[in-house]
């Protein structure tokens, strides 16, 4: 038991641990946001600083804005370094009682929520994860009973479309070794990915709020919909 004078037995409970972790995670700043002199000569290696981050009182109270961020670190000089002092400057005039902001970084909403407890409307860096497995693209099967087209298929018969199917014979008939070989090329010949798919596991792709889609997802979709 480390530091018994500070942390007496029974003091650390699960609820207190969750509270402390949330306080730290929502306020810690990445070391990359600090002037180099802060950590370059420190006793702990840079990897420790990078994994733990730093906490700076009052600065953690500033809200996030991309375009309205006014605060940045003053470039290090001899005075700051010798006195071990951090200096912040604003990019524009700040009136009394005016709120000032800092930029937390270009992050997706999942990161914002888990790290800081909020999300952004119309976040350009936001993304959604799309999970896909072999069973999600099987041709030659009937559509599910609750199937509803989400877009105009241009008159293409449903027999030309692929659907989700867990039927072993249909799955084997559609995902031949030749098709799986093509799938391997679509996934950049990643043996671990192909092995996971063969075992029925899903792989994950990302689609971004900007409209950009993981190119690998498009390649996989092409392979899964190729006619026999």
PDB file of C-alpha atoms in Angstrom:
ATOM      1  CA  UNK A   1       0.000   0.000   0.000  1.00  0.00           C
ATOM      2  CA  UNK A   2       1.722   3.183  -1.176  1.00  0.00           C
ATOM      3  CA  UNK A   3       1.566   6.514   0.650  1.00  0.00           C
ATOM      4  CA  UNK A   4      -0.404   5.304   3.725  1.00  0.00           C
ATOM      5  CA  UNK A   5      -0.171   8.736   5.449  1.00  0.00           C
ATOM      6  CA  UNK A   6      -2.095  10.229   2.508  1.00  0.00           C
ATOM      7  CA  UNK A   7      -4.323   7.355   1.407  1.00  0.00           C
ATOM      8  CA  UNK A   8      -5.479   5.553   4.498  1.00  0.00           C
ATOM      9  CA  UNK A   9      -7.071   2.069   4.179  1.00  0.00           C
ATOM     10  CA  UNK A  10     -10.683   2.355   3.086  1.00  0.00           C
ATOM     11  CA  UNK A  11     -10.266   5.883   1.767  1.00  0.00           C
ATOM     12  CA  UNK A  12     -10.126   4.831  -1.891  1.00  0.00           C
ATOM     13  CA  UNK A  13     -13.565   3.635  -2.931  1.00  0.00           C
ATOM     14  CA  UNK A  14     -14.868   2.914  -6.415  1.00  0.00           C
ATOM     15  CA  UNK A  15     -17.019   6.065  -6.450  1.00  0.00           C
ATOM     16  CA  UNK A  16     -14.072   8.223  -5.407  1.00  0.00           C
ATOM     17  CA  UNK A  17     -11.863   6.575  -8.000  1.00  0.00           C
ATOM     18  CA  UNK A  18     -14.402   7.251 -10.771  1.00  0.00           C
ATOM     19  CA  UNK A  19     -14.732  10.877  -9.624  1.00  0.00           C
ATOM     20  CA  UNK A  20     -10.958  11.407  -9.513  1.00  0.00           C
ATOM     21  CA  UNK A  21     -10.461   9.766 -12.917  1.00  0.00           C
ATOM     22  CA  UNK A  22     -13.206  11.921 -14.470  1.00  0.00           C
ATOM     23  CA  UNK A  23     -11.748  15.101 -12.970  1.00  0.00           C
ATOM     24  CA  UNK A  24      -8.281  14.252 -14.233  1.00  0.00           C
ATOM     25  CA  UNK A  25      -9.279  13.024 -17.704  1.00  0.00           C
ATOM     26  CA  UNK A  26     -11.485  16.058 -18.359  1.00  0.00           C
ATOM     27  CA  UNK A  27      -8.797  18.558 -17.345  1.00  0.00           C
ATOM     28  CA  UNK A  28      -5.439  17.089 -18.308  1.00  0.00           C
ATOM     29  CA  UNK A  29      -3.687  18.792 -21.233  1.00  0.00           C
ATOM     30  CA  UNK A  30      -1.519  16.886 -23.726  1.00  0.00           C
ATOM     31  CA  UNK A  31       2.167  17.526 -23.225  1.00  0.00           C
ATOM     32  CA  UNK A  32       2.453  18.443 -26.913  1.00  0.00           C
ATOM     33  CA  UNK A  33       0.526  21.634 -26.139  1.00  0.00           C
ATOM     34  CA  UNK A  34       3.242  22.856 -23.753  1.00  0.00           C
ATOM     35  CA  UNK A  35       6.520  24.625 -24.492  1.00  0.00           C
ATOM     36  CA  UNK A  36       9.316  22.068 -24.842  1.00  0.00           C
ATOM     37  CA  UNK A  37      11.324  23.371 -21.916  1.00  0.00           C
ATOM     38  CA  UNK A  38       8.605  22.230 -19.502  1.00  0.00           C
ATOM     39  CA  UNK A  39       9.311  18.548 -19.983  1.00  0.00           C
ATOM     40  CA  UNK A  40      12.521  18.194 -22.003  1.00  0.00           C
ATOM     41  CA  UNK A  41      14.807  18.286 -18.928  1.00  0.00           C
ATOM     42  CA  UNK A  42      12.385  16.559 -16.540  1.00  0.00           C
ATOM     43  CA  UNK A  43      13.348  13.490 -14.517  1.00  0.00           C
ATOM     44  CA  UNK A  44      10.544  11.401 -16.025  1.00  0.00           C
ATOM     45  CA  UNK A  45      10.959  10.231 -19.635  1.00  0.00           C
ATOM     46  CA  UNK A  46       8.917  11.915 -22.353  1.00  0.00           C
ATOM     47  CA  UNK A  47       6.744   8.793 -22.731  1.00  0.00           C
ATOM     48  CA  UNK A  48       5.425   9.303 -19.190  1.00  0.00           C
ATOM     49  CA  UNK A  49       4.552  12.918 -19.922  1.00  0.00           C
ATOM     50  CA  UNK A  50       2.852  11.950 -23.160  1.00  0.00           C
ATOM     51  CA  UNK A  51       0.712   9.278 -21.508  1.00  0.00           C
ATOM     52  CA  UNK A  52      -0.182  11.266 -18.389  1.00  0.00           C
ATOM     53  CA  UNK A  53      -0.481  14.826 -19.645  1.00  0.00           C
ATOM     54  CA  UNK A  54      -0.426  17.819 -17.314  1.00  0.00           C
ATOM     55  CA  UNK A  55      -2.918  19.748 -15.214  1.00  0.00           C
ATOM     56  CA  UNK A  56      -2.796  23.553 -15.116  1.00  0.00           C
ATOM     57  CA  UNK A  57      -5.142  25.326 -12.670  1.00  0.00           C
ATOM     58  CA  UNK A  58      -7.570  27.880 -14.167  1.00  0.00           C
ATOM     59  CA  UNK A  59      -6.600  27.043 -17.745  1.00  0.00           C
ATOM     60  CA  UNK A  60      -8.795  23.931 -17.500  1.00  0.00           C
ATOM     61  CA  UNK A  61     -11.792  26.216 -16.914  1.00  0.00           C
ATOM     62  CA  UNK A  62     -11.698  27.659 -20.433  1.00  0.00           C
ATOM     63  CA  UNK A  63     -14.311  26.384 -22.868  1.00  0.00           C
ATOM     64  CA  UNK A  64     -13.521  25.082 -26.338  1.00  0.00           C
ATOM     65  CA  UNK A  65     -13.864  26.967 -29.603  1.00  0.00           C
ATOM     66  CA  UNK A  66     -12.108  26.359 -32.898  1.00  0.00           C
ATOM     67  CA  UNK A  67     -12.314  29.767 -34.539  1.00  0.00           C
ATOM     68  CA  UNK A  68     -12.811  31.854 -31.391  1.00  0.00           C
ATOM     69  CA  UNK A  69      -9.855  30.471 -29.461  1.00  0.00           C
ATOM     70  CA  UNK A  70      -7.866  33.433 -28.165  1.00  0.00           C
ATOM     71  CA  UNK A  71      -5.299  31.872 -25.840  1.00  0.00           C
ATOM     72  CA  UNK A  72      -1.933  30.449 -26.775  1.00  0.00           C
ATOM     73  CA  UNK A  73       1.367  29.817 -25.042  1.00  0.00           C
ATOM     74  CA  UNK A  74       3.907  32.573 -25.078  1.00  0.00           C
ATOM     75  CA  UNK A  75       6.972  31.432 -26.971  1.00  0.00           C
ATOM     76  CA  UNK A  76       9.577  30.290 -24.489  1.00  0.00           C
ATOM     77  CA  UNK A  77      12.219  32.791 -23.539  1.00  0.00           C
ATOM     78  CA  UNK A  78      15.040  32.855 -21.015  1.00  0.00           C
ATOM     79  CA  UNK A  79      12.931  34.618 -18.400  1.00  0.00           C
ATOM     80  CA  UNK A  80      10.140  32.035 -18.495  1.00  0.00           C
ATOM     81  CA  UNK A  81      12.525  29.105 -18.560  1.00  0.00           C
ATOM     82  CA  UNK A  82      14.724  30.311 -15.718  1.00  0.00           C
ATOM     83  CA  UNK A  83      11.744  31.140 -13.499  1.00  0.00           C
ATOM     84  CA  UNK A  84       9.864  27.960 -14.489  1.00  0.00           C
ATOM     85  CA  UNK A  85       6.878  30.100 -15.372  1.00  0.00           C
ATOM     86  CA  UNK A  86       4.205  29.456 -17.976  1.00  0.00           C
ATOM     87  CA  UNK A  87       2.938  32.516 -19.804  1.00  0.00           C
ATOM     88  CA  UNK A  88      -0.285  32.720 -21.791  1.00  0.00           C
ATOM     89  CA  UNK A  89      -1.141  35.455 -24.222  1.00  0.00           C
ATOM     90  CA  UNK A  90      -4.339  36.369 -26.062  1.00  0.00           C
ATOM     91  CA  UNK A  91      -4.510  37.031 -29.779  1.00  0.00           C
ATOM     92  CA  UNK A  92      -6.917  39.939 -29.425  1.00  0.00           C
ATOM     93  CA  UNK A  93      -8.078  42.545 -26.965  1.00  0.00           C
ATOM     94  CA  UNK A  94     -10.139  41.114 -24.153  1.00  0.00           C
ATOM     95  CA  UNK A  95     -12.733  43.203 -22.358  1.00  0.00           C
ATOM     96  CA  UNK A  96     -13.571  42.848 -18.695  1.00  0.00           C
ATOM     97  CA  UNK A  97     -15.978  39.960 -17.967  1.00  0.00           C
ATOM     98  CA  UNK A  98     -15.534  38.675 -21.527  1.00  0.00           C
ATOM     99  CA  UNK A  99     -15.263  34.903 -21.876  1.00  0.00           C
ATOM    100  CA  UNK A 100     -12.068  33.587 -23.405  1.00  0.00           C
ATOM    101  CA  UNK A 101     -11.626  30.254 -25.134  1.00  0.00           C
ATOM    102  CA  UNK A 102      -8.951  27.758 -25.968  1.00  0.00           C
ATOM    103  CA  UNK A 103      -8.814  25.097 -28.657  1.00  0.00           C
ATOM    104  CA  UNK A 104      -9.012  21.537 -27.305  1.00  0.00           C
ATOM    105  CA  UNK A 105      -7.972  20.132 -30.674  1.00  0.00           C
ATOM    106  CA  UNK A 106      -9.545  18.658 -33.800  1.00  0.00           C
ATOM    107  CA  UNK A 107     -11.453  15.786 -32.221  1.00  0.00           C
ATOM    108  CA  UNK A 108     -14.549  13.756 -33.034  1.00  0.00           C
ATOM    109  CA  UNK A 109     -17.607  13.914 -30.774  1.00  0.00           C
ATOM    110  CA  UNK A 110     -16.892  10.547 -29.184  1.00  0.00           C
ATOM    111  CA  UNK A 111     -13.549  11.882 -27.990  1.00  0.00           C
ATOM    112  CA  UNK A 112     -15.094  15.163 -26.828  1.00  0.00           C
ATOM    113  CA  UNK A 113     -17.773  13.325 -24.840  1.00  0.00           C
ATOM    114  CA  UNK A 114     -15.495  10.744 -23.235  1.00  0.00           C
ATOM    115  CA  UNK A 115     -12.691  13.206 -22.522  1.00  0.00           C
ATOM    116  CA  UNK A 116     -14.498  16.446 -21.755  1.00  0.00           C
ATOM    117  CA  UNK A 117     -18.204  15.662 -21.325  1.00  0.00           C
ATOM    118  CA  UNK A 118     -19.647  17.601 -24.272  1.00  0.00           C
ATOM    119  CA  UNK A 119     -20.197  17.316 -28.019  1.00  0.00           C
ATOM    120  CA  UNK A 120     -20.185  19.815 -30.883  1.00  0.00           C
ATOM    121  CA  UNK A 121     -23.010  20.518 -33.268  1.00  0.00           C
ATOM    122  CA  UNK A 122     -22.005  19.962 -36.908  1.00  0.00           C
ATOM    123  CA  UNK A 123     -18.526  18.859 -35.868  1.00  0.00           C
ATOM    124  CA  UNK A 124     -16.467  18.638 -39.106  1.00  0.00           C
ATOM    125  CA  UNK A 125     -14.177  16.086 -37.446  1.00  0.00           C
ATOM    126  CA  UNK A 126     -17.028  13.853 -36.296  1.00  0.00           C
ATOM    127  CA  UNK A 127     -17.214  10.280 -37.541  1.00  0.00           C
ATOM    128  CA  UNK A 128     -19.263   7.131 -37.203  1.00  0.00           C
ATOM    129  CA  UNK A 129     -17.931   3.598 -37.116  1.00  0.00           C
ATOM    130  CA  UNK A 130     -19.424   1.035 -39.470  1.00  0.00           C
ATOM    131  CA  UNK A 131     -18.972  -2.630 -38.568  1.00  0.00           C
ATOM    132  CA  UNK A 132     -19.042  -5.190 -41.372  1.00  0.00           C
ATOM    133  CA  UNK A 133     -18.756  -8.969 -41.617  1.00  0.00           C
ATOM    134  CA  UNK A 134     -19.137 -11.546 -44.373  1.00  0.00           C
ATOM    135  CA  UNK A 135     -22.736 -12.193 -43.293  1.00  0.00           C
ATOM    136  CA  UNK A 136     -23.574  -8.553 -44.109  1.00  0.00           C
ATOM    137  CA  UNK A 137     -22.998  -9.015 -47.847  1.00  0.00           C
ATOM    138  CA  UNK A 138     -24.467 -12.231 -49.208  1.00  0.00           C
ATOM    139  CA  UNK A 139     -25.973 -12.505 -52.679  1.00  0.00           C
ATOM    140  CA  UNK A 140     -28.474 -14.984 -54.032  1.00  0.00           C
ATOM    141  CA  UNK A 141     -30.670 -14.784 -50.936  1.00  0.00           C
ATOM    142  CA  UNK A 142     -34.108 -13.328 -50.379  1.00  0.00           C
ATOM    143  CA  UNK A 143     -34.363  -9.947 -48.651  1.00  0.00           C
ATOM    144  CA  UNK A 144     -35.446  -9.980 -44.996  1.00  0.00           C
ATOM    145  CA  UNK A 145     -39.153  -9.746 -44.301  1.00  0.00           C
ATOM    146  CA  UNK A 146     -38.749  -6.220 -42.942  1.00  0.00           C
ATOM    147  CA  UNK A 147     -36.543  -5.039 -45.831  1.00  0.00           C
ATOM    148  CA  UNK A 148     -37.253  -1.505 -47.032  1.00  0.00           C
ATOM    149  CA  UNK A 149     -35.122   0.147 -49.736  1.00  0.00           C
ATOM    150  CA  UNK A 150     -33.340   3.221 -48.432  1.00  0.00           C
ATOM    151  CA  UNK A 151     -32.751   4.650 -51.898  1.00  0.00           C
ATOM    152  CA  UNK A 152     -33.920   4.271 -55.470  1.00  0.00           C
ATOM    153  CA  UNK A 153     -32.333   1.079 -56.795  1.00  0.00           C
ATOM    154  CA  UNK A 154     -32.929   2.179 -60.398  1.00  0.00           C
ATOM    155  CA  UNK A 155     -35.130  -0.791 -61.189  1.00  0.00           C
ATOM    156  CA  UNK A 156     -32.486  -3.360 -60.249  1.00  0.00           C
ATOM    157  CA  UNK A 157     -34.170  -6.618 -59.189  1.00  0.00           C
ATOM    158  CA  UNK A 158     -33.661  -7.593 -55.569  1.00  0.00           C
ATOM    159  CA  UNK A 159     -32.059 -10.820 -56.821  1.00  0.00           C
ATOM    160  CA  UNK A 160     -29.087  -8.688 -57.879  1.00  0.00           C
ATOM    161  CA  UNK A 161     -28.669  -7.174 -54.434  1.00  0.00           C
ATOM    162  CA  UNK A 162     -26.816  -8.495 -51.394  1.00  0.00           C
ATOM    163  CA  UNK A 163     -28.355  -8.856 -47.966  1.00  0.00           C
ATOM    164  CA  UNK A 164     -27.508 -10.032 -44.500  1.00  0.00           C
ATOM    165  CA  UNK A 165     -27.687 -13.794 -44.148  1.00  0.00           C
ATOM    166  CA  UNK A 166     -26.491 -16.276 -41.523  1.00  0.00           C
ATOM    167  CA  UNK A 167     -27.467 -19.297 -43.605  1.00  0.00           C
ATOM    168  CA  UNK A 168     -24.255 -21.392 -43.864  1.00  0.00           C
ATOM    169  CA  UNK A 169     -24.861 -22.798 -47.357  1.00  0.00           C
ATOM    170  CA  UNK A 170     -25.695 -19.388 -48.855  1.00  0.00           C
ATOM    171  CA  UNK A 171     -22.726 -17.827 -47.108  1.00  0.00           C
ATOM    172  CA  UNK A 172     -20.352 -20.489 -48.440  1.00  0.00           C
ATOM    173  CA  UNK A 173     -21.809 -20.332 -51.950  1.00  0.00           C
ATOM    174  CA  UNK A 174     -21.385 -16.558 -52.151  1.00  0.00           C
ATOM    175  CA  UNK A 175     -18.083 -16.161 -50.370  1.00  0.00           C
ATOM    176  CA  UNK A 176     -16.022 -18.511 -52.516  1.00  0.00           C
ATOM    177  CA  UNK A 177     -12.252 -18.705 -52.184  1.00  0.00           C
ATOM    178  CA  UNK A 178     -11.964 -16.571 -55.316  1.00  0.00           C
ATOM    179  CA  UNK A 179     -14.118 -13.825 -53.803  1.00  0.00           C
ATOM    180  CA  UNK A 180     -12.256 -14.011 -50.495  1.00  0.00           C
ATOM    181  CA  UNK A 181      -8.963 -13.670 -52.418  1.00  0.00           C
ATOM    182  CA  UNK A 182     -10.309 -10.451 -53.925  1.00  0.00           C
ATOM    183  CA  UNK A 183     -11.408  -9.388 -50.463  1.00  0.00           C
ATOM    184  CA  UNK A 184      -7.851  -9.934 -49.261  1.00  0.00           C
ATOM    185  CA  UNK A 185      -6.609  -7.468 -51.869  1.00  0.00           C
ATOM    186  CA  UNK A 186      -9.311  -4.981 -50.834  1.00  0.00           C
ATOM    187  CA  UNK A 187      -8.088  -5.203 -47.234  1.00  0.00           C
ATOM    188  CA  UNK A 188      -4.460  -4.718 -48.297  1.00  0.00           C
ATOM    189  CA  UNK A 189      -3.651  -8.408 -47.809  1.00  0.00           C
ATOM    190  CA  UNK A 190      -3.946  -8.104 -44.057  1.00  0.00           C
ATOM    191  CA  UNK A 191      -3.903 -11.706 -42.833  1.00  0.00           C
ATOM    192  CA  UNK A 192      -5.299 -10.797 -39.394  1.00  0.00           C
ATOM    193  CA  UNK A 193      -8.264  -9.012 -40.977  1.00  0.00           C
ATOM    194  CA  UNK A 194      -9.060 -11.930 -43.290  1.00  0.00           C
ATOM    195  CA  UNK A 195      -8.702 -14.394 -40.440  1.00  0.00           C
ATOM    196  CA  UNK A 196     -11.146 -12.385 -38.331  1.00  0.00           C
ATOM    197  CA  UNK A 197     -13.654 -12.271 -41.179  1.00  0.00           C
ATOM    198  CA  UNK A 198     -13.385 -16.022 -41.784  1.00  0.00           C
ATOM    199  CA  UNK A 199     -14.172 -16.560 -38.089  1.00  0.00           C
ATOM    200  CA  UNK A 200     -17.341 -14.493 -38.420  1.00  0.00           C
ATOM    201  CA  UNK A 201     -16.011 -11.399 -36.709  1.00  0.00           C
ATOM    202  CA  UNK A 202     -16.650  -7.856 -37.865  1.00  0.00           C
ATOM    203  CA  UNK A 203     -14.141  -5.278 -39.032  1.00  0.00           C
ATOM    204  CA  UNK A 204     -14.696  -1.580 -38.526  1.00  0.00           C
ATOM    205  CA  UNK A 205     -14.572   1.341 -40.938  1.00  0.00           C
ATOM    206  CA  UNK A 206     -15.144   5.050 -40.459  1.00  0.00           C
ATOM    207  CA  UNK A 207     -17.349   7.540 -42.266  1.00  0.00           C
ATOM    208  CA  UNK A 208     -16.689  11.208 -41.560  1.00  0.00           C
ATOM    209  CA  UNK A 209     -18.996  14.177 -41.220  1.00  0.00           C
ATOM    210  CA  UNK A 210     -17.282  15.792 -44.202  1.00  0.00           C
ATOM    211  CA  UNK A 211     -18.630  13.039 -46.451  1.00  0.00           C
ATOM    212  CA  UNK A 212     -15.338  11.165 -46.623  1.00  0.00           C
ATOM    213  CA  UNK A 213     -15.619   7.392 -46.332  1.00  0.00           C
ATOM    214  CA  UNK A 214     -12.865   4.914 -45.605  1.00  0.00           C
ATOM    215  CA  UNK A 215     -11.687   3.780 -49.100  1.00  0.00           C
ATOM    216  CA  UNK A 216     -11.360   0.236 -47.805  1.00  0.00           C
ATOM    217  CA  UNK A 217     -15.092   0.146 -47.044  1.00  0.00           C
ATOM    218  CA  UNK A 218     -15.845   1.068 -50.649  1.00  0.00           C
ATOM    219  CA  UNK A 219     -13.473  -1.626 -51.913  1.00  0.00           C
ATOM    220  CA  UNK A 220     -15.066  -4.234 -49.626  1.00  0.00           C
ATOM    221  CA  UNK A 221     -18.540  -3.197 -50.819  1.00  0.00           C
ATOM    222  CA  UNK A 222     -17.459  -3.664 -54.437  1.00  0.00           C
ATOM    223  CA  UNK A 223     -16.093  -7.145 -53.752  1.00  0.00           C
ATOM    224  CA  UNK A 224     -19.192  -8.231 -51.851  1.00  0.00           C
ATOM    225  CA  UNK A 225     -21.533  -7.112 -54.643  1.00  0.00           C
ATOM    226  CA  UNK A 226     -19.637  -8.502 -57.645  1.00  0.00           C
ATOM    227  CA  UNK A 227     -21.715 -11.031 -59.586  1.00  0.00           C
ATOM    228  CA  UNK A 228     -20.583 -14.666 -59.337  1.00  0.00           C
TER     229      UNK A 228
END
